[in-house]
CSV table of C-alpha atoms in Angstrom, one decimal:
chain,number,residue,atom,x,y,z
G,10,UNK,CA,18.9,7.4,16.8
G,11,UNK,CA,17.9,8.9,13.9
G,12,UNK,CA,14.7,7.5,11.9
G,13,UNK,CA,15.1,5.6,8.6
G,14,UNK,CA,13.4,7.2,5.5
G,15,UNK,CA,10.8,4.7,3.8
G,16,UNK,CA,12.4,4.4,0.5
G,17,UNK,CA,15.9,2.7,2.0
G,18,UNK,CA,14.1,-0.1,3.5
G,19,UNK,CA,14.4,-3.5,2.5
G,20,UNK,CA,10.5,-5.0,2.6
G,21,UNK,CA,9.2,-8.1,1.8
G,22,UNK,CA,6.5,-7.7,-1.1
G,23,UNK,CA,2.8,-8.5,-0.5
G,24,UNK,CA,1.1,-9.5,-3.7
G,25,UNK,CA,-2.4,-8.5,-2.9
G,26,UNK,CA,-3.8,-8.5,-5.9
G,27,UNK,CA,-3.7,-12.6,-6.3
G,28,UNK,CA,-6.0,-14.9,-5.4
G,29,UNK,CA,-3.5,-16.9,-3.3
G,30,UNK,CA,-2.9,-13.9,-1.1
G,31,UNK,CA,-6.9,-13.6,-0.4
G,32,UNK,CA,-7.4,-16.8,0.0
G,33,UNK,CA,-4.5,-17.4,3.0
G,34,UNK,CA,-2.2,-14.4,3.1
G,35,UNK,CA,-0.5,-15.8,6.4
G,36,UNK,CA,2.8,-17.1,4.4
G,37,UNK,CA,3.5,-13.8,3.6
G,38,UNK,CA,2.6,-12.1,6.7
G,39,UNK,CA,4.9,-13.8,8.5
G,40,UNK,CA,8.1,-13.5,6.1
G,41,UNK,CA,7.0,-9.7,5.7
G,42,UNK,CA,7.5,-9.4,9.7
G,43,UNK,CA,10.4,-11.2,9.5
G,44,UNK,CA,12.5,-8.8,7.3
G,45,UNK,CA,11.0,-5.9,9.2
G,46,UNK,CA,8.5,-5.3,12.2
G,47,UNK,CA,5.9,-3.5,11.0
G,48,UNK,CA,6.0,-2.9,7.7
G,49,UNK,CA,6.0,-4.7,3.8
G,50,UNK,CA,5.5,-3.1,0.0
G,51,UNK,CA,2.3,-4.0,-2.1
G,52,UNK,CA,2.1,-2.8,-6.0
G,53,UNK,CA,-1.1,-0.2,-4.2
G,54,UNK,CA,2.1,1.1,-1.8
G,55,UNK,CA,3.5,0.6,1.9
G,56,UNK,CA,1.0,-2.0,3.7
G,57,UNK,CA,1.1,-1.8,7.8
G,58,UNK,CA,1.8,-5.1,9.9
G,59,UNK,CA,1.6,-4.6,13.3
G,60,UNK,CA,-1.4,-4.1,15.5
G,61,UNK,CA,0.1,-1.0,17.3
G,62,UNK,CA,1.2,0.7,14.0
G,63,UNK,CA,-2.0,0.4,12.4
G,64,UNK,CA,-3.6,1.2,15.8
G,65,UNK,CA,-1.7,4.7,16.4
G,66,UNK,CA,-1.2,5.7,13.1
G,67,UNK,CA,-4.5,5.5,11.7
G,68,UNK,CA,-5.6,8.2,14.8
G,69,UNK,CA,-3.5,10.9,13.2
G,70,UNK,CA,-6.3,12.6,11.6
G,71,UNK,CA,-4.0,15.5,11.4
G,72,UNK,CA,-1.6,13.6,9.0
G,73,UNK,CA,-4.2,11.5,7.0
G,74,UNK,CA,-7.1,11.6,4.3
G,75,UNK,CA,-8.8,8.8,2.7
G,76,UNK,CA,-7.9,8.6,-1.3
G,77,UNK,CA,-10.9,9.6,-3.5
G,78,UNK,CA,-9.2,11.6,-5.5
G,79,UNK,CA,-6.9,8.9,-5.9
G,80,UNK,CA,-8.9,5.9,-5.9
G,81,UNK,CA,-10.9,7.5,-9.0
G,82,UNK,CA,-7.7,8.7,-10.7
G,83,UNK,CA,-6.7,4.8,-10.4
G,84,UNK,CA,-10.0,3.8,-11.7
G,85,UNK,CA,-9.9,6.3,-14.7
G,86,UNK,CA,-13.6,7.2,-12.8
G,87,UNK,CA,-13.6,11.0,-13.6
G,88,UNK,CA,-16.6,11.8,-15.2
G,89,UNK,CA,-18.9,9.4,-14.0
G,90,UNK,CA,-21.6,8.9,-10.9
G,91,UNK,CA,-19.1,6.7,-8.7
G,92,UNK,CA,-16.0,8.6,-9.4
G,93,UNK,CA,-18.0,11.8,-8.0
G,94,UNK,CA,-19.6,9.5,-5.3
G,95,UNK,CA,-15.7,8.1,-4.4
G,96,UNK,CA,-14.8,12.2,-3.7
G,97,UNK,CA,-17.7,13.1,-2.4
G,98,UNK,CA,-18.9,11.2,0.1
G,99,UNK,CA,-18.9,11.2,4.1
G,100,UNK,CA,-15.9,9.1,4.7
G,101,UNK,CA,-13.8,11.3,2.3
G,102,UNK,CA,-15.2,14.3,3.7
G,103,UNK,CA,-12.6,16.1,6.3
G,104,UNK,CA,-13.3,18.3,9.2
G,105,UNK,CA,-16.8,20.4,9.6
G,106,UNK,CA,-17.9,19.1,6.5
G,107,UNK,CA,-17.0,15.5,7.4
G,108,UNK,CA,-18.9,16.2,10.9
G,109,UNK,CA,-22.2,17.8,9.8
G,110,UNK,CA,-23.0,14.3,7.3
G,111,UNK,CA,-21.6,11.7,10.2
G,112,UNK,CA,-24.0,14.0,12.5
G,113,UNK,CA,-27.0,13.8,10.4
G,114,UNK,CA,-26.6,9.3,10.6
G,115,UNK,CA,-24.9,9.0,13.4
G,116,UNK,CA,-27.8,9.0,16.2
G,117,UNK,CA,-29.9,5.8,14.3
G,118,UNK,CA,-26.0,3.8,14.4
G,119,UNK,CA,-25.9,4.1,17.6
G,120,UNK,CA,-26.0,1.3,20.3
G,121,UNK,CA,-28.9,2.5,21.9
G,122,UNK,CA,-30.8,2.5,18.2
G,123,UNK,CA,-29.3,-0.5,17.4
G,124,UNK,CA,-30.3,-2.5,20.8
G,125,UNK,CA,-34.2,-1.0,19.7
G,126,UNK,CA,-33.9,-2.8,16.4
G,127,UNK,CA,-32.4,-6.5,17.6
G,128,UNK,CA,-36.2,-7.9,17.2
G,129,UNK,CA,-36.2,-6.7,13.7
G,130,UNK,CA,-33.3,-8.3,13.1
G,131,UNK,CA,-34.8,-11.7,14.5
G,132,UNK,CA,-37.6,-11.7,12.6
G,133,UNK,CA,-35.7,-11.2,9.6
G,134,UNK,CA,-33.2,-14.1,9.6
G,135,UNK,CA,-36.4,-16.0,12.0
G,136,UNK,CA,-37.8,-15.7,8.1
G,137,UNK,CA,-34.8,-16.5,5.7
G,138,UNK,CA,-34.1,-19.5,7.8
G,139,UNK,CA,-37.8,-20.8,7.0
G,140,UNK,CA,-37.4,-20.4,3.5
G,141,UNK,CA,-33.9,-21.7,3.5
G,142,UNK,CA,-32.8,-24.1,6.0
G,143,UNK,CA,-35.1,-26.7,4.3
G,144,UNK,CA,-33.0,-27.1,1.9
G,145,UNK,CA,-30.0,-28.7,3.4
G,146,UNK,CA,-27.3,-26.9,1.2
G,147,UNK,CA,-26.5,-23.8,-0.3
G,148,UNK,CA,-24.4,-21.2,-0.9
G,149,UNK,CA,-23.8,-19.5,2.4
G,150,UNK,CA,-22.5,-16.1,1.0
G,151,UNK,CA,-25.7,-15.2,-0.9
G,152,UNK,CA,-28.1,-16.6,1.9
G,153,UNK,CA,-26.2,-14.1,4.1
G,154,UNK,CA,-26.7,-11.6,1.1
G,155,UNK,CA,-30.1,-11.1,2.2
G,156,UNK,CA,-29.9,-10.6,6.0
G,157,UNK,CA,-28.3,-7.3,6.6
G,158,UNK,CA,-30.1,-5.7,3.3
G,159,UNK,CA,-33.4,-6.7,4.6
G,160,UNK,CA,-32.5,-5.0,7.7
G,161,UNK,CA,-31.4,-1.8,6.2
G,162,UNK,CA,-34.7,-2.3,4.2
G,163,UNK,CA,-36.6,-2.3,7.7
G,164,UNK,CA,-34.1,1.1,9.0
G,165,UNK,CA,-35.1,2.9,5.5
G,166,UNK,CA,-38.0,1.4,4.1
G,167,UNK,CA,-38.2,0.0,0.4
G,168,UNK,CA,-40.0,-2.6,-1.6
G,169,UNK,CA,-38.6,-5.7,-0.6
G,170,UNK,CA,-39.8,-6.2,-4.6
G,171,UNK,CA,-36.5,-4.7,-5.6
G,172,UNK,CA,-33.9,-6.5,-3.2
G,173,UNK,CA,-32.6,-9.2,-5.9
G,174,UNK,CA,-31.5,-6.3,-8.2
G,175,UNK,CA,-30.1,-3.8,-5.3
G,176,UNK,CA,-28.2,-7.1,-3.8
G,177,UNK,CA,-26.5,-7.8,-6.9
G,178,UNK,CA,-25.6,-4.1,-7.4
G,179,UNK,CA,-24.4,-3.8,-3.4
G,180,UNK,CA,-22.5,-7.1,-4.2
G,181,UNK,CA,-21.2,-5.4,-7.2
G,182,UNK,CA,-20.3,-1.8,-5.0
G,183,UNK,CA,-18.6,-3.8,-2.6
G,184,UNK,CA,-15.8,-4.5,-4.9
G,185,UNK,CA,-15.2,-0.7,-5.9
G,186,UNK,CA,-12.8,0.0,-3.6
G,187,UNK,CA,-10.8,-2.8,-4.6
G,188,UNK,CA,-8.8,-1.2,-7.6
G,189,UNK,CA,-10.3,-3.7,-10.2
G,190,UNK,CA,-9.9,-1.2,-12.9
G,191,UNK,CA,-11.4,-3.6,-15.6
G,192,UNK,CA,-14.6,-3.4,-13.2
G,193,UNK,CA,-15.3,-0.2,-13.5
G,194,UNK,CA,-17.7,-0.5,-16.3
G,195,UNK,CA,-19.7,-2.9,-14.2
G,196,UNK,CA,-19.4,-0.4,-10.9
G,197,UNK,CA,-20.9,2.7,-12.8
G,198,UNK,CA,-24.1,0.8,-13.8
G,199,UNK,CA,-24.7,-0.8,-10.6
G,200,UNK,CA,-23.6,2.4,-9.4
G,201,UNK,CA,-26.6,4.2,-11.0
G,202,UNK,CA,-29.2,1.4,-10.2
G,203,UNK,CA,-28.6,1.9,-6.3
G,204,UNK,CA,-29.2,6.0,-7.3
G,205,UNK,CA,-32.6,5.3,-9.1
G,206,UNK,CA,-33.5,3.2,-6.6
G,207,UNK,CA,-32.9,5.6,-3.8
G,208,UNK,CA,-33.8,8.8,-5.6
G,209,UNK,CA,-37.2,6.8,-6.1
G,210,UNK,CA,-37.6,6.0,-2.0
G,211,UNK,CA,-36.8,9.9,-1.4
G,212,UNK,CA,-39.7,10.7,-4.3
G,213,UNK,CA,-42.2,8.1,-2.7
G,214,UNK,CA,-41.5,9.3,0.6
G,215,UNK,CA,-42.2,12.8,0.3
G,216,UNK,CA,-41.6,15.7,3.0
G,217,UNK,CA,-44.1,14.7,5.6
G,218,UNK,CA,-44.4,10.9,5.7
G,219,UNK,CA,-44.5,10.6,9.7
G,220,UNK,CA,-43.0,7.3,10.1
G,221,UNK,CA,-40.3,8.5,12.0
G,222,UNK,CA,-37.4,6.3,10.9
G,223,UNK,CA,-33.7,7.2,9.6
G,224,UNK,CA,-35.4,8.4,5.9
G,225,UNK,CA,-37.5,11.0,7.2
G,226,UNK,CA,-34.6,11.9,9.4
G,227,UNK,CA,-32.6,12.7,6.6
G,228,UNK,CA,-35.3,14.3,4.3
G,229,UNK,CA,-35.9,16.6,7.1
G,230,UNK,CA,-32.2,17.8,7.0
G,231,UNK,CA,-32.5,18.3,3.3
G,232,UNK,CA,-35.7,20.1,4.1
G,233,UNK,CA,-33.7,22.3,6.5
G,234,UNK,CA,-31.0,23.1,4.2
G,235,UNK,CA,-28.4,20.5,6.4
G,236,UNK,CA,-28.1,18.1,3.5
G,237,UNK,CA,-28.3,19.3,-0.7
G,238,UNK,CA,-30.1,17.3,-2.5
G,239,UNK,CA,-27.2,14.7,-3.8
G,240,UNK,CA,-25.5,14.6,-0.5
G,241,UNK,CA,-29.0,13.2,0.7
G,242,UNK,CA,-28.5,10.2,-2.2
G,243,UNK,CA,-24.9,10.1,-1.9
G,244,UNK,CA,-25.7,9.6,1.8
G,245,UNK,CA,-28.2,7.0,0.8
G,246,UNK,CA,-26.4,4.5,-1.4
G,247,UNK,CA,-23.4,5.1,1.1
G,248,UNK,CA,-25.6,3.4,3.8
G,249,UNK,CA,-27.1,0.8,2.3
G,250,UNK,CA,-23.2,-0.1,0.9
G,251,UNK,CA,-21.9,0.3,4.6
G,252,UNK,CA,-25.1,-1.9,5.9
G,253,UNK,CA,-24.7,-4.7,3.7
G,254,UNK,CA,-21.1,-5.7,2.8
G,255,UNK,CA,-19.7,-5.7,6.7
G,256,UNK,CA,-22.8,-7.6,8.1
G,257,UNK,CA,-22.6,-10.0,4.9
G,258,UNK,CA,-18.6,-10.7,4.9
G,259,UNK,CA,-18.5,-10.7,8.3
G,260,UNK,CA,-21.6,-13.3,8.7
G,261,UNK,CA,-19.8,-15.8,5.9
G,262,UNK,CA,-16.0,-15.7,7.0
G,263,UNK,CA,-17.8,-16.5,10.8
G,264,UNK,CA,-19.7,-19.5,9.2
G,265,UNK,CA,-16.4,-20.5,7.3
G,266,UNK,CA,-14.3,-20.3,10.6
G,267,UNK,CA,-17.4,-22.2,12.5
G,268,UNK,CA,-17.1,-25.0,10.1
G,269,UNK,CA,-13.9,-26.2,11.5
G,270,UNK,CA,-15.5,-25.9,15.2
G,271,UNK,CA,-18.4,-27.6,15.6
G,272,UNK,CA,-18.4,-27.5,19.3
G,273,UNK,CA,-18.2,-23.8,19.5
G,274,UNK,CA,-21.4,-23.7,16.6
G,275,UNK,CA,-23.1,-25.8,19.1
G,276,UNK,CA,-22.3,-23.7,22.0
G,277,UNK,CA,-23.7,-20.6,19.7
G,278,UNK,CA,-27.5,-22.1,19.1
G,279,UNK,CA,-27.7,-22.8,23.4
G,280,UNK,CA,-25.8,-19.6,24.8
G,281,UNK,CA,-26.8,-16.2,22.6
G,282,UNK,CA,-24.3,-14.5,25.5
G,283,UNK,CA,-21.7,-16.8,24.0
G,284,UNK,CA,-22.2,-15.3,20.4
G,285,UNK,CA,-21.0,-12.4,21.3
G,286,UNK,CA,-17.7,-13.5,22.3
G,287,UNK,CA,-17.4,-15.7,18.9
G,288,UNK,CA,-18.4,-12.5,17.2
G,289,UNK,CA,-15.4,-10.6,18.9
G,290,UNK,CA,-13.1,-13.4,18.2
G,291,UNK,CA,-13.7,-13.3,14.6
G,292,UNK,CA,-13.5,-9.6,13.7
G,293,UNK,CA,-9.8,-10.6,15.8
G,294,UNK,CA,-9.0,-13.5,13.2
G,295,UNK,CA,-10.7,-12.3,9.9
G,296,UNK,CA,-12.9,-9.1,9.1
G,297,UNK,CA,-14.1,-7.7,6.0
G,298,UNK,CA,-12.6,-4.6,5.5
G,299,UNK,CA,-9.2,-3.1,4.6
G,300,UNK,CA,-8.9,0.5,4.2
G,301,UNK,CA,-6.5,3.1,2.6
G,302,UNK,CA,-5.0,6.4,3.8
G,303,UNK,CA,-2.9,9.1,2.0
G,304,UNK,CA,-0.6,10.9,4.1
G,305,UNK,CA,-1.0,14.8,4.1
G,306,UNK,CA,2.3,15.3,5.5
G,307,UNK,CA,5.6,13.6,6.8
G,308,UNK,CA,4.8,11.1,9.7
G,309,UNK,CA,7.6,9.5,11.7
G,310,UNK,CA,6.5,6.2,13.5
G,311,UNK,CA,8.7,2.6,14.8
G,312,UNK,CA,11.8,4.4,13.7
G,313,UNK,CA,10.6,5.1,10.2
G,314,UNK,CA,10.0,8.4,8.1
G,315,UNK,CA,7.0,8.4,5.4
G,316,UNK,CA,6.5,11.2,3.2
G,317,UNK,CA,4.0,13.2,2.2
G,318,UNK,CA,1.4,12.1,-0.2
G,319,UNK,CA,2.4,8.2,0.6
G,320,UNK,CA,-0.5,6.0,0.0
G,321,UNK,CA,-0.9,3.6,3.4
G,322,UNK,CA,-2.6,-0.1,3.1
G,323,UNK,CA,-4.0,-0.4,6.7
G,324,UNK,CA,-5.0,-4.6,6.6
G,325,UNK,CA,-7.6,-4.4,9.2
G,326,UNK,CA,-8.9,-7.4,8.3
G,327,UNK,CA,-5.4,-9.5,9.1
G,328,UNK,CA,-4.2,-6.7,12.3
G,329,UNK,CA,-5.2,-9.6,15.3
G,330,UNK,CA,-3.2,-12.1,13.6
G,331,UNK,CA,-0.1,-10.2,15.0
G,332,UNK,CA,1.7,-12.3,17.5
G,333,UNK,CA,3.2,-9.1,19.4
G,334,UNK,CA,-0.4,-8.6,20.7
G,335,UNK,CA,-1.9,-11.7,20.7
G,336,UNK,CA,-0.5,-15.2,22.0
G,337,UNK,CA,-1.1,-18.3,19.6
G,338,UNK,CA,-2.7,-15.7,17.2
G,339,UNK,CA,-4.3,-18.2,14.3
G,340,UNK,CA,-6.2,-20.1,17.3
G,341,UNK,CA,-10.0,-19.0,17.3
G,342,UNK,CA,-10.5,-18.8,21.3
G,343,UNK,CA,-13.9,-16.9,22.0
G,344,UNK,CA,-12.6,-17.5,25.7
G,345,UNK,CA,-9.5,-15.6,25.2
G,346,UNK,CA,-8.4,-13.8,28.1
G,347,UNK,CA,-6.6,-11.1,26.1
G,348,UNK,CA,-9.0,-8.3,25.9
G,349,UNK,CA,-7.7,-6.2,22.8
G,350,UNK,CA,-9.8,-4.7,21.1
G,351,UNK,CA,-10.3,-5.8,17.1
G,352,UNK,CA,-9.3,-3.0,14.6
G,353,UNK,CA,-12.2,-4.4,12.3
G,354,UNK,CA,-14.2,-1.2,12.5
G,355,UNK,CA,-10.6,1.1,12.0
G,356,UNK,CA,-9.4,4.1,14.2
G,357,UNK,CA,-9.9,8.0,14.2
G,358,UNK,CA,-12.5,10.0,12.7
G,359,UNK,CA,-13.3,7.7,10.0
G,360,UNK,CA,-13.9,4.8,12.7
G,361,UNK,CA,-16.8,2.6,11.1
G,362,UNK,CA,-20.3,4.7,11.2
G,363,UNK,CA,-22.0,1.1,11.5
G,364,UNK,CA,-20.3,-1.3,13.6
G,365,UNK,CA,-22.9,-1.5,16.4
G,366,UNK,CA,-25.5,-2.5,13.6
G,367,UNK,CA,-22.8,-5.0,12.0
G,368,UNK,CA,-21.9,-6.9,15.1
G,369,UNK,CA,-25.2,-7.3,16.5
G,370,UNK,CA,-26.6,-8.6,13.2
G,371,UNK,CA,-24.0,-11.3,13.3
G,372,UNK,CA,-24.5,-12.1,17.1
G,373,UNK,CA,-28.6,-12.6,16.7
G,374,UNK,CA,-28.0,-14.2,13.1
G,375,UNK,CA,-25.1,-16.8,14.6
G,376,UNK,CA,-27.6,-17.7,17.5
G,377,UNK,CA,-30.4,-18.6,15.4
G,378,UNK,CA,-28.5,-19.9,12.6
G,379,UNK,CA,-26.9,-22.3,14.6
G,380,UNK,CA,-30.4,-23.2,15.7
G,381,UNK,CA,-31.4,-24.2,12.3
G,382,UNK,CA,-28.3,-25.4,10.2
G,383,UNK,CA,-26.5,-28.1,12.6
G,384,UNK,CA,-23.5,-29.8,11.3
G,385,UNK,CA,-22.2,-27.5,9.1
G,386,UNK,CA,-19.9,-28.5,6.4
G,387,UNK,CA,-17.9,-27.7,3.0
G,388,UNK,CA,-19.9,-28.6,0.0
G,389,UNK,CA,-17.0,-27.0,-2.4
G,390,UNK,CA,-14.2,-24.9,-2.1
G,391,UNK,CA,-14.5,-21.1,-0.6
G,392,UNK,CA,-13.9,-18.6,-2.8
G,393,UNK,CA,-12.5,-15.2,-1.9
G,394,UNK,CA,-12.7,-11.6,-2.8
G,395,UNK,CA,-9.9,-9.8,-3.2
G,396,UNK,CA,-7.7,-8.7,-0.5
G,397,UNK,CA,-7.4,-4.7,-0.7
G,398,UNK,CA,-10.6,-3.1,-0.3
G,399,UNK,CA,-13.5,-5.3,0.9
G,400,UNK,CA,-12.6,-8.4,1.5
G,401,UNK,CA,-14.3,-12.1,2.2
G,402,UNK,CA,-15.6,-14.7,1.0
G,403,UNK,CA,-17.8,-14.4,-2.3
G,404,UNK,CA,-19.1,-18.0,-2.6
G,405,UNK,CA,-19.0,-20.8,0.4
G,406,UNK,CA,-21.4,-23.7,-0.8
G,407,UNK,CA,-22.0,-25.9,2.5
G,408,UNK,CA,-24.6,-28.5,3.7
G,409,UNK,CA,-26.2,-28.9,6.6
G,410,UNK,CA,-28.8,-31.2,8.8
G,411,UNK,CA,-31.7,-29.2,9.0
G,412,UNK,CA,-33.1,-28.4,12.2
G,413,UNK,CA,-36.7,-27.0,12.9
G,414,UNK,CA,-37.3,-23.8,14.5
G,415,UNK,CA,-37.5,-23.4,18.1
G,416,UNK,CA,-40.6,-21.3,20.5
G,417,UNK,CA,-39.1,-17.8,20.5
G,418,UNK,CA,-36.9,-17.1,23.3
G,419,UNK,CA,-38.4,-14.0,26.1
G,420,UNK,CA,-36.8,-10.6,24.7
């Protein structure tokens, strides 16, 4: 049987770009796998709805490239910082060149790294929960603002002086891939805040500073010649954009799906083992990030022809909602005996540098969180970001019954 060419399909249309589509875009999931199994239209282009298309397609390196080019052309970005970061940077990066930047990170993202620096990560949230667990509400999303940056403060170094002015511009990078094109005024200047800031950590640092974390790594391959001189900041802001928004988004739409499970948040502040399950079932049901590909020649998959030049929607943060793979697939089970991997952190080259770091964030921040905030519960309505690009939950107000901290558990 011969396959079908994309344009004579009948497929249901996503709007993505609505709030009602970010907030719950199950309705349209379902009636978009109705008229066809695995794929719908969006006003961005074709957007993938099956676990095993996005799964296999997004391996063929051979027949993909993530949109810069594009994305800025969208954006009307030429000219500016971000439209040359958006081209320039590692995850747009193909082949060698894509290799030696991911080589010069990849080492301090990796689970070995990442399992040295769980007791940072404890002491940081040990310390935001003292300041803000007292207060018996807030808005979840910006306490969760300050978690993963403080960590990435702690990999890096930086005056913790400056976090309420780089959180507001990562909040503000977050949204850049999310073809706001009225934003882009707003994503240029905090844009060039995060470059002062980290052209200011590279000047303070210097060549020889000994401390031996991920900065001096990455000097040193400037020094040697691995790394020019804006890749090294280009590299910089990239991290410290990568660091925050997963660990943040993911952190808030767990708290969110928590909130309608108290026995499972109950379970999280006694079993830290158990956290990790919850943390896997959530990057299933909801995850932060969806991501974009351009196809660089004709790929045939399910029956279907796309053409060259085709920009793809992969919706990683909806793919484990897809009932093919996974039984009852809107129930959060941690015990689930389906073993499927998430998609969260994408496929192929481009797989997520930082996943390790993200997920164990949210495993040691959901243990002692549920320590400290008991009862969780809806103070106002969620609010959500929208759907292409990074996704989540920008504001979650909730209260709590504060709880005091506990003696610190043996490492």
């Amino acid at each position: 049987m011969s396959a079908q060419r994309l344009a004579d399909l009948d497929l249901a249309h996503l709007p993505i770009e609505t709030a009602e589509f970010a907030a719950d875009p199950n309705p349209w999931l379902e009636q978009a796998r109705a008229k066809h199994p695995w794929l719908a239209s969006s006003n961005i282009g074709p957007v993938l709805t099956s676990y095993r298309a996005i799964d296999e397609i997004m391996r063929m390196d051979d027949a993909l490239k993530m949109p810069g080019g594009e994305i800025v052309s969208i954006m009307g970005a030429e000219g500016t910082g971000w439209g040359d970061f958006a081209k320039e940077m590692m995850l747009v990066r193909e082949g060698p060149d894509h290799q030696r930047l991911r080589g010069s990170v990849s080492a301090a993202f990796g689970p070995n790294n990442v399992k040295r620096m769980r007791p940072v990560m404890v002491e940081t949230i040990s310390a935001l929960l003292e300041e803000w667990a007292p207060k018996g509400s807030f808005d979840f999303a910006e306490f969760a603002a300050n978690f993963p940056v403080r960590v990435m403060f702690a990999l890096i170094g930086g005056d913790v002086s400056k976090l309420p002015e780089i959180i507001a511009s990562l909040e503000v990078q977050g949204t850049s891939f999310n073809m706001i094109v009225e934003d882009m005024p707003k994503i240029e200047e905090a844009y060039q805040v995060l470059w002062r800031f980290v052209d200011d950590l590279i000047e303070e640092r210097g060549p020889d500073a000994g401390k031996g974390d991920l900065l001096d790594d990455l000097i040193a391959s400037n020094t040697r010649g691995d790394l020019t001189d804006k890749e090294l900041r280009q590299m910089l802001v990239f991290l410290f954009g990568a660091g925050y928004d997963t660990s943040k988004n993911l952190l808030t739409l767990l708290m969110n799906t928590m909130i309608d499970h108290p026995n499972i948040w109950r379970r999280c502040a006694e079993d830290k083992d158990f956290c990790r399950q919850v943390v896997r079932e959530q990057l299933r049901l909801t995850s932060p990030s969806n991501t974009y590909r351009v196809t660089t020649r004709e790929v045939t998959w399910g029956g279907v022809t796309i053409p060259a030049n085709t920009m793809l929607l992969f919706p990683l943060g909806i793919s484990g909602r897809d009932p093919a793979m996974f039984a009852d697939p809107l129930t959060f089970d941690p015990n689930r005996p389906d073993r499927t991997a998430p998609l969260a952190f994408g496929r192929g080259m481009h797989i997520c540098l930082g996943q390790f770091l993200a997920q164990a964030n949210v495993e040691e921040g959901t243990h002692l969180i549920a320590q400290r905030l008991r009862n969780p519960r809806h103070s106002a309505p969620a609010q959500w970001r929208s759907f292409a690009g990074v996704w989540g939950i920008k504001s979650l107000p909730i209260a709590f019954d504060p709880a005091p901290a506990r003696a610190p558990e043996p490492a």
